Amino acid sequence: MLKEFKTLIPMVKKYKYYYLMGLLSLILVDAGELYIPRLMKRVIDYISTKGFSLRFVGETVIIIMTIALGVAIARFGWRFFIVGAARRIERDLRSKLFSHLLTLSSSFFGRTKTGDLMARATNDMRAVRMATGIAVVAFIDATFLTVAILFIIFSEYPKLAAISVIPLPVITILVLSAGKFIRRYFKAVQEGFSRLTENVQETLSGIRVIKSFAREDYFQKKFFKTNEEYKNSNMRLVRLWGFFFPLINFISGISIMLLFTFGGIAVIEQSITPGDFVALISYLTMLTWPLMGMGFTVNILQRGSASLSRINEILNQEAEIKSTEFPKENNITGDITIKNMDFSYSGSDKGAGEDKTLESIDLIIPKGTTLGILGRTGSGKSTFIRLLPRLIDPPSGTVFIGNTDIREFKLSELRSSIGFVPQDTFLFSSTIKENIKFGKPDAEDSKIMEMADLSTISKDLNDFPGGWETEVGERGITLSGGQKQRIAISRAMIMDPSILILDDAFSSVDTATEEKILKGFLKVRKGKTNILVSHRVSTLFHTDNIIVIDKGRIIQKGTHKELYKTEGFYREIAILQEAEA
Amino acid sequence: MKQEEIIKNYDPVIMKRLLGFTKPYKFHVIIAVTALFFATAAELMMPVIMQKTIDENILVTYSRVKNTETSREILGKIDRNKIVIELPEYVYFTDKSLKIPSEYYITKRTDNTELIKLIQDNKSKIELSGEYIIIGLEDLNNLSIRERRIIRESDINAVKSRGLIYLGLLIGGLIFTFLQVYLMAYTGQKVMEDIRLKLYNHTVRQSLNFLGKTPIGSLVTKITNDVETINDFFTSVATSVLKDFSLVAGVLITLFYLDTRLALITVLSIPPVFIATYFFRIVARNAYRSVRQAVSSVNTFLSEHISGMDIVQMFGREEANRKEFNKKNKTLLKANLSEMYVFATFKPLMNLFTAVSISVIIYFGAGNLLKHALSLGILIAFIDLIQKFYRPIMDFAEKFTILQSAMAGGERIFSLMDDVDRIEDKGTETLQTPVKGKIEFRDVLFAYKENEPVLNNLSFTVEPGEKVAIVGYTGAGKTTIANLITRLWDVNSGTILLDGIDIKKLELKNLRETVIPVQQDIFLFSGTIEESIKTGLNLTQEKIKEAALLAQSDHFIAKMDKGYQTILNERGSNLSTGQRQLLTFARVIAQNPQVIILDEATGNVDTETEKLIQKAIEELMKDRTSLVIAHRLSTIRNADKILVLAKGHLEEVGTHEELLDIKGIYYNLYKLQYESQGNI
């Protein structure tokens, strides 16, 4: 468990003065809290004798108030220091996490769900914060108070203390043992809530289908069930959590009851004074919290360590793809050479031919030409193009730009020379303009306009309420698929990269518009290298060379005219599409 | 970004409506409140029991006066709570207000042999009078502990039995608290369940007009998160406000019962507490608001950049994004710290108030004690009660924030509930079976937005079993026709007839089961493939397989590990686009509608899948009236009739060849849209 907290050591060290000051404040609070009952005892013993002077009472009361003021300030102090430190550590850890995420490769993001990463960045982060803040406070407070109170009451009233303290350890045991169940039930509640949200989300996304099929009743029944289950999981938690504090109150009440009975008899026998009696009650009441705190500390630390290990899992992920130590400074031209490349996602077992995604790829793409790629879904063409900007790492000695292995370039250099328009368009929730100049924040308006004209998105601007400054919403939710794709094209074009890859980037754009974009595109890209992946033969028609990929191999190579004349997959597809038209 | 109001001031109308939802659980609430009352009473009785034990059993001392007419009269008027023992010579009493020094202890004689022996041994010190024995305090204090125990046996027994009463109160309090917590939580959960169900049912019955213009995310939030704010309100505020109020009130009543003067002094300390709470509330609310904003800004950024990490890396934006994130993260830290400072000030301040209050009470209490106007037991009870008094007040401020976010949540929920925008379902007629499937549009006029008609006096007829294609430029109103026939929208004027009956006069369910549109955007519900095909219908395995076979889906379903029981991922992502399309066809075939409206997809699928889709479409249209919003030339060529729409009018009608001969809109469209591919 403690091993996990290693990540935090440098951060805790950074704020060690916060912790020291917090510790000091906390001990001041406890000392003051412990001293006040003694003063009260003094006053009460004093006034239960006959003929006392009110002046002495007044003086003591003023001392009590002064101590209380000191305690109040120290109370502010520990929150300021310890909670402050925990918040700062949380901030540091969150920054560290995000910085680290930025270095990880797409294969990592492929196998890790966004929701899962978000949970680590929020829920787990909170658990760590509790472990570095409240748990520290509870631990110091509980230990100090328990030891001090037990010492005081046992040294002064051993018999009474022994009797009344009996029920109290039950509190610690209760907290410790309930913690596990509470956590489990709580998790069930959270899962129930996610299912509820998913259910509503799905219903509303598919509302057209539901309405068209007149199936509202059926979906209502489904929702009713999820809703009922969520309620039930909440009730399970309530049955445990809701009864928890009353039960603890009850146990500490029993201890007071024991003190009240046996202490009362002791006062009658005059073996203790009435003041002792009152002080003992105060001390015993004060003992309830630290005993609870002990249990909570253990629970919070356990949770914190589990959460921290989940965060560490990410922080320990090595960036699989990074620049070599001594990158070559060669210019990145547009000449791409691929030499006998095999690629499989599993990586290591290169011998096993079956799970190779790409096999024996030999290809030269001269600078200034446009390559077209045709292939079925799952043929490996998306993998192929993702190898070029090293979103996936090719084996060394297989992919070259100019005469340099792409693995020898500085990664950032390589990527900024290769533009990419991915299949699934992803836009950030800012304005249209911001999205277009995403990779070139200092681009001039005229340049942005030019790129917008090129992708024909400029024509749609009039339809948007805010024109350029229209917010596209989360992931561009307010835009149509075609609009998103065209913005993504502008976004890649504005970088003016030596190599530009379009992965089925016109799928949501109608053929006429595609024609128009392509014509402008090829004019602007003259002298630079382009790669177009498409299902449409009408798109591939515009390229200089075409390869057909099937089951990870290049099965055909040539120009459109050549391939159209030769028997084979390409000709088949072309004819099918012609018939279709 | 638009920020929704997250907290709102108390609004009695919203509160009333929220509480209205508890009506079905009236019985639970009544029992819970009763239990709460008993639990609070038990809690408050404990210090009282303690006070009585201290004053009457533990620290009891007596004053005495000669038993005369006057003394009896005076003593007759004193507090009935005080013990008065009348013996022939003296009257003994515990009331200290007469300022007669207490110097005696008196108790009943028992048959205890030890006591008899003790009396004999101490004849000079112990007086006997009737069934009582009397001893001066001075003398009592000089006895040994054992002897004191013998003399005060009755007090010791009383302390023990009062200890048991205390235990009884603890147990009673625990049981009533359990009952109260459970019932209130149950009520709260049931109310939430009801509200969610009501919202859900309301929302799915809203018209597409409403659903189309409201972002799904915001509707989901209302049904889930906003209801949750009310949950917090019910479980942690409503119950505890009741409890806190009864506790505060109970404490005050008990204080006044115990000692009026001290109670008045305690009450004087309330206004500063309320003033502090009032200011705290305002500051805490603002702090809470900025925390929420900062949290959502950080989380949005994070989730978006995780999803779009590819793009960030491809465009080399890592450093810039790191900086941006750190900025947002810093803002969040600042907001969190400000909130912490507010609470770090308030809580210790309240503790300080408690300590000051207790100190003041001790001082004034001591003064009264000196004047014999107060007993020590009462002073001790006060100290305990004042602590009980401040605890709920300390929590109150935090609870107020929850109350305010519940108000904001409630407002959003009710605004959704009150916004009724539905397609009227007042039709009573049903179609005669077998349905023939004749569709007739008569002078239909329709506009999504006022003054922007999409369809303008459109009239046409589709005969039973006919295959009709609709073509036209984007925005000509093709999709709208599908929306109108199924009454996802209602026409502004004109009529649409199905088998000669105005569709508005038909039961909505009857209409929609007869006419089913196949949409362009493919949406599959999560669940198994079988469930997806059934979509709520009760179908046999054979029927499902048959539908899948017709929709050319059986072969790929059969290849999957679990066949028809394969679970579809979120949005069916474990299938290719083409396969998903085929599944939507299977789904429609399984419903067996008489009329289908097909909005052909334009998306790219590989050519072989495309062939399968073609075949499935043919199966889909067989023996049915079909209206196709066509993109594929093959579909158009095979149509019995082609309707060419332009600007909401019907411009041309005819077969493919007839329309080409006219050389009108269709001819142009055909050239533009389809020829480029034929030119290869």
mmCIF file of N, CA and C in Angstrom, chain A residues 42-95:
data_model
loop_
_atom_site.group_PDB
_atom_site.id
_atom_site.type_symbol
_atom_site.label_atom_id
_atom_site.label_comp_id
_atom_site.label_asym_id
_atom_site.label_seq_id
_atom_site.Cartn_x
_atom_site.Cartn_y
_atom_site.Cartn_z
ATOM 1 N N ARG A 42 -12.169 22.859 36.940
ATOM 2 C CA ARG A 42 -11.731 23.712 38.027
ATOM 3 C C ARG A 42 -12.871 24.637 38.462
ATOM 4 N N VAL A 43 -13.521 25.249 37.487
ATOM 5 C CA VAL A 43 -14.615 26.169 37.817
ATOM 6 C C VAL A 43 -15.706 25.423 38.559
ATOM 7 N N ILE A 44 -16.072 24.260 38.059
ATOM 8 C CA ILE A 44 -17.213 23.572 38.660
ATOM 9 C C ILE A 44 -16.896 23.100 40.082
ATOM 10 N N ASP A 45 -15.689 22.564 40.256
ATOM 11 C CA ASP A 45 -15.314 22.183 41.621
ATOM 12 C C ASP A 45 -15.333 23.394 42.531
ATOM 13 N N TYR A 46 -14.855 24.501 41.939
ATOM 14 C CA TYR A 46 -14.771 25.714 42.740
ATOM 15 C C TYR A 46 -16.162 26.192 43.147
ATOM 16 N N ILE A 47 -17.078 26.191 42.188
ATOM 17 C CA ILE A 47 -18.398 26.732 42.521
ATOM 18 C C ILE A 47 -19.269 25.717 43.256
ATOM 19 N N SER A 48 -18.863 24.443 43.280
ATOM 20 C CA SER A 48 -19.685 23.526 44.064
ATOM 21 C C SER A 48 -19.298 23.551 45.549
ATOM 22 N N THR A 49 -18.210 24.262 45.852
ATOM 23 C CA THR A 49 -17.951 24.499 47.277
ATOM 24 C C THR A 49 -18.715 25.747 47.688
ATOM 25 N N LYS A 50 -18.840 25.923 48.937
ATOM 26 C CA LYS A 50 -19.653 27.057 49.390
ATOM 27 C C LYS A 50 -18.868 28.354 49.357
ATOM 28 N N GLY A 51 -19.589 29.442 49.121
ATOM 29 C CA GLY A 51 -19.028 30.778 49.283
ATOM 30 C C GLY A 51 -17.800 31.039 48.447
ATOM 31 N N PHE A 52 -17.927 30.876 47.125
ATOM 32 C CA PHE A 52 -16.789 31.159 46.250
ATOM 33 C C PHE A 52 -16.862 32.604 45.767
ATOM 34 N N SER A 53 -15.766 33.087 45.177
ATOM 35 C CA SER A 53 -15.825 34.464 44.682
ATOM 36 C C SER A 53 -16.043 34.426 43.169
ATOM 37 N N LEU A 54 -16.930 35.281 42.730
ATOM 38 C CA LEU A 54 -17.298 35.307 41.320
ATOM 39 C C LEU A 54 -16.120 35.780 40.465
ATOM 40 N N ARG A 55 -15.218 36.519 41.088
ATOM 41 C CA ARG A 55 -14.083 37.051 40.357
ATOM 42 C C ARG A 55 -13.218 35.947 39.776
ATOM 43 N N PHE A 56 -12.987 34.954 40.611
ATOM 44 C CA PHE A 56 -12.169 33.835 40.148
ATOM 45 C C PHE A 56 -12.843 33.129 38.968
ATOM 46 N N VAL A 57 -14.182 32.963 39.093
ATOM 47 C CA VAL A 57 -14.921 32.346 37.999
ATOM 48 C C VAL A 57 -14.740 33.179 36.737
ATOM 49 N N GLY A 58 -14.896 34.501 36.888
ATOM 50 C CA GLY A 58 -14.756 35.406 35.745
ATOM 51 C C GLY A 58 -13.398 35.273 35.089
ATOM 52 N N GLU A 59 -12.368 35.190 35.906
ATOM 53 C CA GLU A 59 -11.016 35.077 35.354
ATOM 54 C C GLU A 59 -10.856 33.783 34.550
ATOM 55 N N THR A 60 -11.335 32.694 35.142
ATOM 56 C CA THR A 60 -11.200 31.412 34.459
ATOM 57 C C THR A 60 -11.962 31.417 33.137
ATOM 58 N N VAL A 61 -13.171 32.003 33.204
ATOM 59 C CA VAL A 61 -13.987 32.053 32.006
ATOM 60 C C VAL A 61 -13.272 32.835 30.907
ATOM 61 N N ILE A 62 -12.611 33.909 31.296
ATOM 62 C CA ILE A 62 -11.875 34.690 30.298
ATOM 63 C C ILE A 62 -10.723 33.865 29.722
ATOM 64 N N ILE A 63 -10.077 33.090 30.583
ATOM 65 C CA ILE A 63 -9.012 32.224 30.078
ATOM 66 C C ILE A 63 -9.595 31.223 29.069
ATOM 67 N N ILE A 64 -10.747 30.633 29.435
ATOM 68 C CA ILE A 64 -11.385 29.673 28.522
ATOM 69 C C ILE A 64 -11.652 30.334 27.164
ATOM 70 N N MET A 65 -12.194 31.557 27.205
ATOM 71 C CA MET A 65 -12.524 32.238 25.944
ATOM 72 C C MET A 65 -11.275 32.545 25.140
ATOM 73 N N THR A 66 -10.212 32.933 25.841
ATOM 74 C CA THR A 66 -8.965 33.225 25.131
ATOM 75 C C THR A 66 -8.428 31.969 24.450
ATOM 76 N N ILE A 67 -8.453 30.872 25.199
ATOM 77 C CA ILE A 67 -7.989 29.618 24.598
ATOM 78 C C ILE A 67 -8.862 29.270 23.400
ATOM 79 N N ALA A 68 -10.183 29.458 23.562
ATOM 80 C CA ALA A 68 -11.109 29.131 22.468
ATOM 81 C C ALA A 68 -10.773 29.958 21.226
ATOM 82 N N LEU A 69 -10.400 31.229 21.446
ATOM 83 C CA LEU A 69 -10.031 32.077 20.308
ATOM 84 C C LEU A 69 -8.772 31.521 19.642
ATOM 85 N N GLY A 70 -7.799 31.160 20.480
ATOM 86 C CA GLY A 70 -6.576 30.563 19.941
ATOM 87 C C GLY A 70 -6.879 29.300 19.152
ATOM 88 N N VAL A 71 -7.765 28.466 19.700
ATOM 89 C CA VAL A 71 -8.135 27.227 19.033
ATOM 90 C C VAL A 71 -8.786 27.527 17.686
ATOM 91 N N ALA A 72 -9.656 28.551 17.677
ATOM 92 C CA ALA A 72 -10.338 28.906 16.424
ATOM 93 C C ALA A 72 -9.320 29.291 15.359
ATOM 94 N N ILE A 73 -8.324 30.103 15.772
ATOM 95 C CA ILE A 73 -7.311 30.529 14.798
ATOM 96 C C ILE A 73 -6.503 29.318 14.313
ATOM 97 N N ALA A 74 -6.141 28.451 15.259
ATOM 98 C CA ALA A 74 -5.371 27.263 14.875
ATOM 99 C C ALA A 74 -6.207 26.345 13.987
ATOM 100 N N ARG A 75 -7.513 26.318 14.216
ATOM 101 C CA ARG A 75 -8.394 25.514 13.370
ATOM 102 C C ARG A 75 -8.364 26.026 11.934
ATOM 103 N N PHE A 76 -8.425 27.338 11.806
ATOM 104 C CA PHE A 76 -8.290 27.915 10.470
ATOM 105 C C PHE A 76 -6.940 27.501 9.896
ATOM 106 N N GLY A 77 -5.927 27.552 10.778
ATOM 107 C CA GLY A 77 -4.564 27.250 10.366
ATOM 108 C C GLY A 77 -4.412 25.870 9.753
ATOM 109 N N TRP A 78 -4.911 24.836 10.412
ATOM 110 C CA TRP A 78 -4.674 23.506 9.833
ATOM 111 C C TRP A 78 -5.408 23.334 8.523
ATOM 112 N N ARG A 79 -6.582 23.931 8.416
ATOM 113 C CA ARG A 79 -7.281 23.833 7.127
ATOM 114 C C ARG A 79 -6.466 24.546 6.051
ATOM 115 N N PHE A 80 -6.040 25.756 6.416
ATOM 116 C CA PHE A 80 -5.276 26.553 5.465
ATOM 117 C C PHE A 80 -4.056 25.775 4.985
ATOM 118 N N PHE A 81 -3.328 25.190 5.905
ATOM 119 C CA PHE A 81 -2.074 24.555 5.529
ATOM 120 C C PHE A 81 -2.267 23.161 4.934
ATOM 121 N N ILE A 82 -2.979 22.311 5.665
ATOM 122 C CA ILE A 82 -3.027 20.924 5.199
ATOM 123 C C ILE A 82 -3.974 20.753 4.009
ATOM 124 N N VAL A 83 -5.188 21.301 4.137
ATOM 125 C CA VAL A 83 -6.100 21.196 2.992
ATOM 126 C C VAL A 83 -5.498 21.945 1.799
ATOM 127 N N GLY A 84 -4.863 23.087 2.089
ATOM 128 C CA GLY A 84 -4.208 23.846 1.027
ATOM 129 C C GLY A 84 -3.146 23.015 0.322
ATOM 130 N N ALA A 85 -2.353 22.292 1.111
ATOM 131 C CA ALA A 85 -1.306 21.460 0.512
ATOM 132 C C ALA A 85 -1.924 20.356 -0.334
ATOM 133 N N ALA A 86 -2.991 19.744 0.198
ATOM 134 C CA ALA A 86 -3.620 18.642 -0.537
ATOM 135 C C ALA A 86 -4.170 19.125 -1.871
ATOM 136 N N ARG A 87 -4.779 20.306 -1.853
ATOM 137 C CA ARG A 87 -5.306 20.884 -3.091
ATOM 138 C C ARG A 87 -4.187 21.160 -4.087
ATOM 139 N N ARG A 88 -3.071 21.650 -3.561
ATOM 140 C CA ARG A 88 -1.947 21.964 -4.459
ATOM 141 C C ARG A 88 -1.351 20.689 -5.038
ATOM 142 N N ILE A 89 -1.275 19.663 -4.192
ATOM 143 C CA ILE A 89 -0.755 18.389 -4.697
ATOM 144 C C ILE A 89 -1.676 17.852 -5.774
ATOM 145 N N GLU A 90 -2.978 17.990 -5.536
ATOM 146 C CA GLU A 90 -3.955 17.545 -6.531
ATOM 147 C C GLU A 90 -3.702 18.268 -7.857
ATOM 148 N N ARG A 91 -3.490 19.581 -7.759
ATOM 149 C CA ARG A 91 -3.238 20.353 -8.968
ATOM 150 C C ARG A 91 -1.986 19.837 -9.682
ATOM 151 N N ASP A 92 -0.912 19.660 -8.891
ATOM 152 C CA ASP A 92 0.349 19.211 -9.486
ATOM 153 C C ASP A 92 0.194 17.852 -10.156
ATOM 154 N N LEU A 93 -0.519 16.960 -9.440
ATOM 155 C CA LEU A 93 -0.673 15.610 -9.965
ATOM 156 C C LEU A 93 -1.511 15.631 -11.244
ATOM 157 N N ARG A 94 -2.519 16.481 -11.268
ATOM 158 C CA ARG A 94 -3.375 16.561 -12.449
ATOM 159 C C ARG A 94 -2.578 17.106 -13.647
ATOM 160 N N SER A 95 -1.753 18.119 -13.378
ATOM 161 C CA SER A 95 -0.920 18.654 -14.453
ATOM 162 C C SER A 95 0.045 17.600 -14.959
#
